[in-house]
Amino acid sequence: MSQVGLSELFSATLPSLQQAVRTAGDSTADPEEQLAAVAAFSECLADLWPLLESKPYLCEFLEFLEANIGALPERAARGDEMAAIQIIELMALLEAHLSTPDDEEIVSALLEMASLEIFDPPLPPETIVAWSQNVESADRDERRSESQDELTEVELASGVDNVFIEESTSTAVVTAETEDEHTPKLSAEASELLAILAMAISEGQEEFLTRIAEMAATSDADARTFAAQSCQEILNRFATASAQAGLVAFSTLCASLGFQIAAMSAEAKWPAELIDALMQLPQRMLAYLERPLDVDICCGLVEILQKPHWIDPLSTANAESLAYKLKEDPLLLEADSGPSHPVAIEDKDLSLAPAADIDPIVLASFRREGPDLAFKLVNVIQSLVTGGGDEETLHQAQRWAHTIKGSANICGVNAIAVLSHYLEDLLEFLTIQGLRPSQALGDTLAAGADTLALMFDMFNGVETSDPDRLRGVMQEVLDWANRIDREGADALLPAAEGAKPWSPPRTESPVDTEIPVAPSPPKSQDEPIEREDTYLQVSTRTMDDLLRFVGELSVALSRAEEQLSRARLLLSESGEIAHRTLLQIAELDNLVDLRGLGLQSNTYSRSPSAFDPLELEQYNEMYEVTRWINEGVSDTYELGRTLNSTLHELGEAIQHQARLQRLIRRLAMETRLVQVDSIVPRLQRAVRQTCRATGKEAELHVMGSETQVDGEVLDRIMPALMHLVRNAIDHGIELPDQREQLGKPRVGRIEIRFAPAGDQIVVTCSDDGRGLDLERIRAKAISAGLLAASAMPTDQELMLLTLQPGFSTREVVTQISGRGVGMDVVATIVHTLNGTLAIESQPGAGYRIQLRLPASRLTLYCLLLRHGDHLLAVPANEVRSALLIEEGECVETPEGWQFCHEGHWYPLRQLDPLFGRSPGTPERRGRSVLILSSDRADQAILIDALLEGRELVVMKPGSTVPKVPGLMAVSVLGDGTVVPILDMRTILRVVESGDLKMVSWHEEADFTKPLPTVLVVDDSISMRRLLSQLVIDAGYRALTASNGMDALQILGRERVDLLLVDMEMPRMNGLELSAHLRSQPDTQTLPIGMITSRSSEKHQHQAAQVGIDRYFVKPYRDDDVIEFIQQKLAKVS
């Protein structure tokens, strides 16, 4: 069988083989199914063995595949599924080899992959050598056979009787007319492009032939029209790919055939001659791509367009011209000329100033991570220069330089971007050519890497910025790049030596390369770069733990203060007791002394014979005991005074610790503080994108951008702010012409104002658009059943209806402001943060919404209150005012109790049902009333007593505590009492409904439609952050992965709707990832966009071959990426 026939048979068998490999290597499959899949694979190969007798190297390769597939079930049981993926890729390469057997790059890639250690056993080295020799031999035999066939045809056509062939033991010299040394040859680049196109046509030929067969068999006009249009689409795809490859004539042929097919009448039956010609079309195309210089093949292709049955057949003159161009176009394809470099380093190339509009978070990340990347690049290049390392080391160096270049371009740091770009070009040349850097080039690479590290030190303020220290080395690197552009591999070493391929490590000593230092004072052409603070990267979890421990330390100090106060109180009481005891002892002394005087008087008045010794002894004992008691109490009193002094010192120490604790807490909290101006670029970008999408004009003004806010709070409200901005443009701002008619400026104004207010942050978002259409809101609420037709709500109540889940006045949800983040979720975000919001709107004058949020989520100022036997805390920002019940009037109405204060009536709610008590009469004196602010309407809540206001450390309940509606957090008081912090809005809804299982605001948000998910796969942290931020700002959910293997793990556990991938990544690059996803049934249609700095047509063809939907070249436009995402995810979102 011919090579083409073998290729077709293998391509037809390939889907069954791939499915067998997937099943055999699936760890979740039944073992019997896995063994059956192994057997099915062997059965499929059985059809190929007889055809491969002349190609023993292919037989050995298939035996190698069969052996590894037999081991897949055991490897899958160990959790190793990578072998199955690699085998599928090997079979794809084998298909490409069979289609284009002369392509040495495909053979090299196939043999290289088969030699990996992941295969057990791998393809033996002797088999690889034998295969290479057999391929060369088979190619020579095939070319010799073709030459003899051509000579035979020439002999028959010309009547030549004798063709002299001189044979020897090894060669046959043809003395008839053959191609001489001047016969045109295709470049390697042309052969590669033709092979890629051949693979594309091989993949599409089955569908094309199926559609042609349908046109021939069916009599239904609609079915024939559909089949014709499908054929045109397939041919248009071929035409587009051919045009990108530079084959203009072949592209014209494909497009013309597609037009002719679509233009044919669907009513009449197609002529058999046309059907036969179209059935042969794919094979003729493949034959042309295999032998594009064959005149007969070119003419045969063009002949199809000359069929008289077409609506507009090709004329003879045009056919000859097209056939000539079909032969000439492949000869014009040149290899990629490589990067074009300037001659000299310019002043702008030495700038270390970042872009003015770069996101501060991205810039800070670049400052932290850049020096580490430069250090890694220095290490791997030093390894290469000293004779160590291998091809993988060289490839790793190229990857580090590529990553640094991409990050520097994102941040707009020209000097770093330019130098890393030139270094990458040099390293890429060495990688492609498989060469080791010469001594001279190695020294330049080492100096360039060291200079790159020096640039980061200058950029971060560690070194003084001095462009003169950079220019020399940068020019040296550039000179090498230009020299290689001109001379290729000959530039590496003197002509006598030539370029050296990879060999065992050298033993020479490394040559030190010193970066020249200018003797004169530095002359910076940029503004002086201020010395930046150095950064220490700390995980968010560590900071949260630090803040939690600081909070617990605060609780411990509060308890110590409480215990100290109690000890002082006890000491004071003991001192009073000691003082009273001393007074009593003094009185006792007086009594004893009086008794002693009485005894003495009696002694003098009696006669000596009347003296009683026992009575005198009793007096002496009582006197001594009284004296001991007096002394003991006095000592106790003195000890009390000493203890009081010690407690005073202890109190001062505790106060000092409290001051230190507050200082530590403030510093720890400052690590979470972020300036508002860090989010301004994202908001500005959202305004620009929304204006372009809606055709409106608006400008954003952010006031108070220097305000510092807790980073977690800022991140949590960011989706709400993005929606408010989009909503203001989409719903509020009028079109420019309409604004002029209304006497407004053509450009709308959106203003976001941040202002601190005590322990809160007030965020106000306003616009000068049309405001809320209250009548439309009322009509929509009535139709949705949210409002009775007879109801007469106030304007404020109508405005608050926009916070209801799913409420929208739009009939159709748009991509601008309807991606699952509506005003209801804005309210949910605010309430989750324990904030409040208020809405104001004037028809035709604009819209204003105010958010009040806590400045920090670590502490919260609360009101402590007592209700029954329970101690509770309520965030103070929820309370508008606190009153004694006597300050107002309680009135019972059919709707329930009402509280009146200063002419305002509030619904009065009681907490008794929450604690198992029946609500009593609210008129009992001594109780308190809290007026709570609410998004819907202010309400009054009745409590037993209001104790005090106190700043509490917020703690989340443990995982063992069930979710309780209305329980926001807990805190611990100084005496160890655990106090629940209540979400009063949820509490009020529970009280109103009487259902203690009522869900909270947090759960209402769970009913919203999940956002479409975009997975960003890039090895550069800066690119991952930048792209994920772009995705989030566009209203989608973003996930990130650093390489293809990580992406596969994420895809295994997460629902992903679209991928944005880089081309060059470690472990598994973007092309390998995309090829794998396209081979899996559940990810075949997953949209994939590739964002890379590779701009050559060669790389774009590779991307198209593996199924990339959109190819973006850096620097890309954000709008283009968002347009691609919106187009692909329109149905999902």
Short mmCIF file of N, CA and C in Angstrom, two decimals, residues 1006-1102:
data_model
loop_
_atom_site.label_atom_id
_atom_site.label_comp_id
_atom_site.label_asym_id
_atom_site.label_seq_id
_atom_site.Cartn_x
_atom_site.Cartn_y
_atom_site.Cartn_z
N ASP A 1006 -27.39 33.31 47.31
CA ASP A 1006 -27.07 32.02 46.74
C ASP A 1006 -27.98 31.64 45.59
N PHE A 1007 -29.14 32.31 45.48
CA PHE A 1007 -30.07 31.97 44.42
C PHE A 1007 -29.71 32.66 43.10
N THR A 1008 -28.75 33.57 43.14
CA THR A 1008 -28.37 34.24 41.89
C THR A 1008 -27.59 33.27 41.02
N LYS A 1009 -27.64 33.50 39.74
CA LYS A 1009 -26.99 32.62 38.77
C LYS A 1009 -25.48 32.72 38.93
N PRO A 1010 -24.78 31.56 38.99
CA PRO A 1010 -23.32 31.63 39.13
C PRO A 1010 -22.68 32.30 37.93
N LEU A 1011 -21.58 33.00 38.19
CA LEU A 1011 -20.89 33.71 37.12
C LEU A 1011 -20.13 32.72 36.23
N PRO A 1012 -20.03 33.00 34.94
CA PRO A 1012 -19.17 32.19 34.08
C PRO A 1012 -17.72 32.27 34.57
N THR A 1013 -17.00 31.18 34.41
CA THR A 1013 -15.65 31.06 34.95
C THR A 1013 -14.62 31.03 33.83
N VAL A 1014 -13.58 31.83 33.99
CA VAL A 1014 -12.47 31.90 33.03
C VAL A 1014 -11.21 31.43 33.76
N LEU A 1015 -10.51 30.46 33.18
CA LEU A 1015 -9.27 29.96 33.75
C LEU A 1015 -8.09 30.60 33.02
N VAL A 1016 -7.24 31.32 33.77
CA VAL A 1016 -6.06 31.98 33.22
C VAL A 1016 -4.85 31.10 33.51
N VAL A 1017 -4.15 30.65 32.46
CA VAL A 1017 -3.01 29.74 32.61
C VAL A 1017 -1.77 30.46 32.08
N ASP A 1018 -0.87 30.82 32.98
CA ASP A 1018 0.36 31.54 32.58
C ASP A 1018 1.38 31.35 33.68
N ASP A 1019 2.64 31.16 33.30
CA ASP A 1019 3.68 30.97 34.31
C ASP A 1019 4.15 32.27 34.92
N SER A 1020 3.73 33.40 34.38
CA SER A 1020 4.09 34.70 34.94
C SER A 1020 3.03 35.14 35.95
N ILE A 1021 3.45 35.39 37.19
CA ILE A 1021 2.49 35.81 38.22
C ILE A 1021 1.86 37.15 37.83
N SER A 1022 2.67 38.05 37.28
CA SER A 1022 2.12 39.35 36.90
C SER A 1022 1.04 39.21 35.83
N MET A 1023 1.28 38.36 34.84
CA MET A 1023 0.28 38.16 33.79
C MET A 1023 -0.97 37.51 34.36
N ARG A 1024 -0.78 36.54 35.26
CA ARG A 1024 -1.96 35.90 35.86
C ARG A 1024 -2.80 36.92 36.61
N ARG A 1025 -2.14 37.76 37.39
CA ARG A 1025 -2.90 38.76 38.15
C ARG A 1025 -3.56 39.78 37.23
N LEU A 1026 -2.83 40.20 36.20
CA LEU A 1026 -3.38 41.21 35.30
C LEU A 1026 -4.58 40.66 34.54
N LEU A 1027 -4.46 39.46 34.01
CA LEU A 1027 -5.56 38.88 33.24
C LEU A 1027 -6.74 38.52 34.13
N SER A 1028 -6.46 37.95 35.31
CA SER A 1028 -7.57 37.61 36.20
C SER A 1028 -8.29 38.86 36.66
N GLN A 1029 -7.55 39.95 36.89
CA GLN A 1029 -8.20 41.20 37.26
C GLN A 1029 -9.06 41.72 36.13
N LEU A 1030 -8.55 41.60 34.88
CA LEU A 1030 -9.34 42.02 33.72
C LEU A 1030 -10.62 41.20 33.61
N VAL A 1031 -10.52 39.90 33.87
CA VAL A 1031 -11.69 39.02 33.80
C VAL A 1031 -12.70 39.38 34.88
N ILE A 1032 -12.21 39.61 36.10
CA ILE A 1032 -13.11 39.96 37.21
C ILE A 1032 -13.78 41.30 36.95
N ASP A 1033 -13.00 42.27 36.46
CA ASP A 1033 -13.58 43.58 36.18
C ASP A 1033 -14.63 43.50 35.09
N ALA A 1034 -14.50 42.54 34.19
CA ALA A 1034 -15.49 42.37 33.13
C ALA A 1034 -16.74 41.66 33.63
N GLY A 1035 -16.75 41.21 34.89
CA GLY A 1035 -17.94 40.63 35.47
C GLY A 1035 -17.97 39.12 35.47
N TYR A 1036 -16.79 38.48 35.40
CA TYR A 1036 -16.74 37.03 35.39
C TYR A 1036 -15.92 36.54 36.59
N ARG A 1037 -15.99 35.24 36.82
CA ARG A 1037 -15.19 34.60 37.87
C ARG A 1037 -13.87 34.14 37.26
N ALA A 1038 -12.78 34.36 37.97
CA ALA A 1038 -11.45 34.04 37.44
C ALA A 1038 -10.76 33.01 38.32
N LEU A 1039 -10.15 32.01 37.67
CA LEU A 1039 -9.27 31.06 38.32
C LEU A 1039 -7.91 31.14 37.63
N THR A 1040 -6.85 30.77 38.32
CA THR A 1040 -5.51 30.87 37.74
C THR A 1040 -4.74 29.58 37.93
N ALA A 1041 -3.84 29.31 36.99
CA ALA A 1041 -2.93 28.17 37.06
C ALA A 1041 -1.60 28.60 36.45
N SER A 1042 -0.50 28.02 36.96
CA SER A 1042 0.82 28.44 36.52
C SER A 1042 1.36 27.60 35.37
N ASN A 1043 0.72 26.49 35.03
CA ASN A 1043 1.15 25.67 33.90
C ASN A 1043 0.02 24.75 33.51
N GLY A 1044 0.23 23.99 32.43
CA GLY A 1044 -0.83 23.14 31.92
C GLY A 1044 -1.23 22.04 32.87
N MET A 1045 -0.29 21.46 33.60
CA MET A 1045 -0.62 20.38 34.54
C MET A 1045 -1.52 20.90 35.65
N ASP A 1046 -1.18 22.07 36.20
CA ASP A 1046 -2.05 22.67 37.22
C ASP A 1046 -3.44 22.96 36.66
N ALA A 1047 -3.48 23.40 35.40
CA ALA A 1047 -4.77 23.70 34.78
C ALA A 1047 -5.63 22.44 34.67
N LEU A 1048 -5.02 21.31 34.33
CA LEU A 1048 -5.78 20.06 34.24
C LEU A 1048 -6.35 19.66 35.58
N GLN A 1049 -5.58 19.88 36.65
CA GLN A 1049 -6.10 19.58 37.99
C GLN A 1049 -7.29 20.46 38.33
N ILE A 1050 -7.20 21.74 37.98
CA ILE A 1050 -8.33 22.64 38.25
C ILE A 1050 -9.54 22.24 37.42
N LEU A 1051 -9.32 21.89 36.16
CA LEU A 1051 -10.43 21.48 35.31
C LEU A 1051 -11.09 20.20 35.83
N GLY A 1052 -10.33 19.40 36.57
CA GLY A 1052 -10.90 18.18 37.12
C GLY A 1052 -11.84 18.42 38.28
N ARG A 1053 -11.72 19.58 38.93
CA ARG A 1053 -12.57 19.82 40.10
C ARG A 1053 -13.44 21.07 39.99
N GLU A 1054 -13.21 21.91 38.97
CA GLU A 1054 -13.97 23.14 38.83
C GLU A 1054 -14.68 23.19 37.47
N ARG A 1055 -15.81 23.89 37.44
CA ARG A 1055 -16.48 24.13 36.16
C ARG A 1055 -15.84 25.36 35.52
N VAL A 1056 -15.28 25.18 34.35
CA VAL A 1056 -14.59 26.25 33.62
C VAL A 1056 -15.28 26.43 32.28
N ASP A 1057 -15.55 27.68 31.91
CA ASP A 1057 -16.27 27.98 30.68
C ASP A 1057 -15.36 28.49 29.56
N LEU A 1058 -14.15 28.97 29.90
CA LEU A 1058 -13.24 29.50 28.88
C LEU A 1058 -11.83 29.51 29.44
N LEU A 1059 -10.84 29.33 28.57
CA LEU A 1059 -9.44 29.35 28.98
C LEU A 1059 -8.70 30.47 28.25
N LEU A 1060 -7.80 31.15 28.97
CA LEU A 1060 -6.81 32.06 28.40
C LEU A 1060 -5.45 31.49 28.75
N VAL A 1061 -4.67 31.04 27.75
CA VAL A 1061 -3.44 30.31 28.02
C VAL A 1061 -2.26 30.99 27.37
N ASP A 1062 -1.11 30.84 28.01
CA ASP A 1062 0.16 31.27 27.43
C ASP A 1062 0.70 30.12 26.57
N MET A 1063 1.60 30.43 25.64
CA MET A 1063 2.15 29.38 24.79
C MET A 1063 3.28 28.65 25.50
N GLU A 1064 4.21 29.38 26.12
CA GLU A 1064 5.40 28.76 26.68
C GLU A 1064 5.29 28.73 28.20
N MET A 1065 5.23 27.50 28.75
CA MET A 1065 5.13 27.31 30.19
C MET A 1065 5.87 26.03 30.55
N PRO A 1066 6.34 25.91 31.79
CA PRO A 1066 7.00 24.66 32.21
C PRO A 1066 5.99 23.53 32.38
N ARG A 1067 6.50 22.32 32.45
CA ARG A 1067 5.74 21.08 32.66
C ARG A 1067 4.83 20.76 31.48
N MET A 1068 3.84 21.58 31.21
CA MET A 1068 2.98 21.39 30.03
C MET A 1068 2.66 22.76 29.46
N ASN A 1069 3.07 23.02 28.22
CA ASN A 1069 2.87 24.34 27.64
C ASN A 1069 1.45 24.49 27.10
N GLY A 1070 1.15 25.67 26.56
CA GLY A 1070 -0.20 25.96 26.11
C GLY A 1070 -0.64 25.11 24.93
N LEU A 1071 0.28 24.81 24.02
CA LEU A 1071 -0.07 23.98 22.87
C LEU A 1071 -0.39 22.55 23.30
N GLU A 1072 0.41 22.00 24.21
CA GLU A 1072 0.15 20.65 24.70
C GLU A 1072 -1.16 20.59 25.48
N LEU A 1073 -1.40 21.60 26.29
CA LEU A 1073 -2.66 21.64 27.04
C LEU A 1073 -3.85 21.69 26.10
N SER A 1074 -3.79 22.56 25.10
CA SER A 1074 -4.91 22.70 24.17
C SER A 1074 -5.14 21.42 23.38
N ALA A 1075 -4.04 20.78 22.93
CA ALA A 1075 -4.19 19.53 22.19
C ALA A 1075 -4.84 18.46 23.06
N HIS A 1076 -4.45 18.40 24.32
CA HIS A 1076 -5.07 17.42 25.23
C HIS A 1076 -6.56 17.71 25.43
N LEU A 1077 -6.90 18.97 25.64
CA LEU A 1077 -8.31 19.32 25.86
C LEU A 1077 -9.15 19.01 24.62
N ARG A 1078 -8.59 19.26 23.44
CA ARG A 1078 -9.34 18.97 22.21
C ARG A 1078 -9.51 17.47 21.98
N SER A 1079 -8.68 16.65 22.63
CA SER A 1079 -8.80 15.20 22.46
C SER A 1079 -9.78 14.58 23.45
N GLN A 1080 -10.27 15.36 24.41
CA GLN A 1080 -11.20 14.85 25.42
C GLN A 1080 -12.63 15.20 25.04
N PRO A 1081 -13.55 14.27 25.12
CA PRO A 1081 -14.94 14.55 24.70
C PRO A 1081 -15.59 15.70 25.46
N ASP A 1082 -15.33 15.81 26.76
CA ASP A 1082 -16.02 16.82 27.56
C ASP A 1082 -15.39 18.20 27.45
N THR A 1083 -14.23 18.32 26.81
CA THR A 1083 -13.60 19.65 26.67
C THR A 1083 -13.30 19.99 25.21
N GLN A 1084 -13.85 19.23 24.27
CA GLN A 1084 -13.56 19.48 22.86
C GLN A 1084 -14.01 20.85 22.41
N THR A 1085 -15.14 21.31 22.96
CA THR A 1085 -15.71 22.60 22.52
C THR A 1085 -15.39 23.73 23.47
N LEU A 1086 -14.53 23.52 24.44
CA LEU A 1086 -14.20 24.56 25.41
C LEU A 1086 -13.45 25.69 24.71
N PRO A 1087 -13.94 26.93 24.76
CA PRO A 1087 -13.24 28.04 24.08
C PRO A 1087 -11.86 28.27 24.70
N ILE A 1088 -10.86 28.45 23.84
CA ILE A 1088 -9.49 28.67 24.29
C ILE A 1088 -8.91 29.85 23.53
N GLY A 1089 -8.42 30.84 24.27
CA GLY A 1089 -7.69 31.94 23.70
C GLY A 1089 -6.23 31.89 24.13
N MET A 1090 -5.32 32.12 23.21
CA MET A 1090 -3.89 32.07 23.53
C MET A 1090 -3.31 33.47 23.49
N ILE A 1091 -2.62 33.86 24.57
CA ILE A 1091 -2.00 35.18 24.68
C ILE A 1091 -0.50 34.97 24.82
N THR A 1092 0.27 35.40 23.83
CA THR A 1092 1.69 35.11 23.80
C THR A 1092 2.43 36.23 23.09
N SER A 1093 3.73 36.27 23.30
CA SER A 1093 4.56 37.26 22.60
C SER A 1093 5.06 36.72 21.27
N ARG A 1094 4.77 35.47 20.96
CA ARG A 1094 5.19 34.87 19.69
C ARG A 1094 4.27 35.34 18.58
N SER A 1095 4.80 36.11 17.63
CA SER A 1095 3.96 36.72 16.60
C SER A 1095 4.15 36.12 15.22
N SER A 1096 5.06 35.15 15.06
CA SER A 1096 5.32 34.62 13.73
C SER A 1096 4.16 33.76 13.26
N GLU A 1097 4.04 33.64 11.94
CA GLU A 1097 2.97 32.81 11.37
C GLU A 1097 3.17 31.34 11.74
N LYS A 1098 4.41 30.94 11.91
CA LYS A 1098 4.67 29.56 12.31
C LYS A 1098 3.99 29.23 13.62
N HIS A 1099 4.14 30.08 14.61
CA HIS A 1099 3.51 29.82 15.91
C HIS A 1099 1.99 29.92 15.81
N GLN A 1100 1.48 30.83 14.99
CA GLN A 1100 0.04 30.93 14.83
C GLN A 1100 -0.53 29.68 14.17
N HIS A 1101 0.24 29.10 13.24
CA HIS A 1101 -0.22 27.85 12.62
C HIS A 1101 -0.24 26.72 13.63
N GLN A 1102 0.77 26.67 14.47
CA GLN A 1102 0.77 25.64 15.51
C GLN A 1102 -0.43 25.79 16.42
#
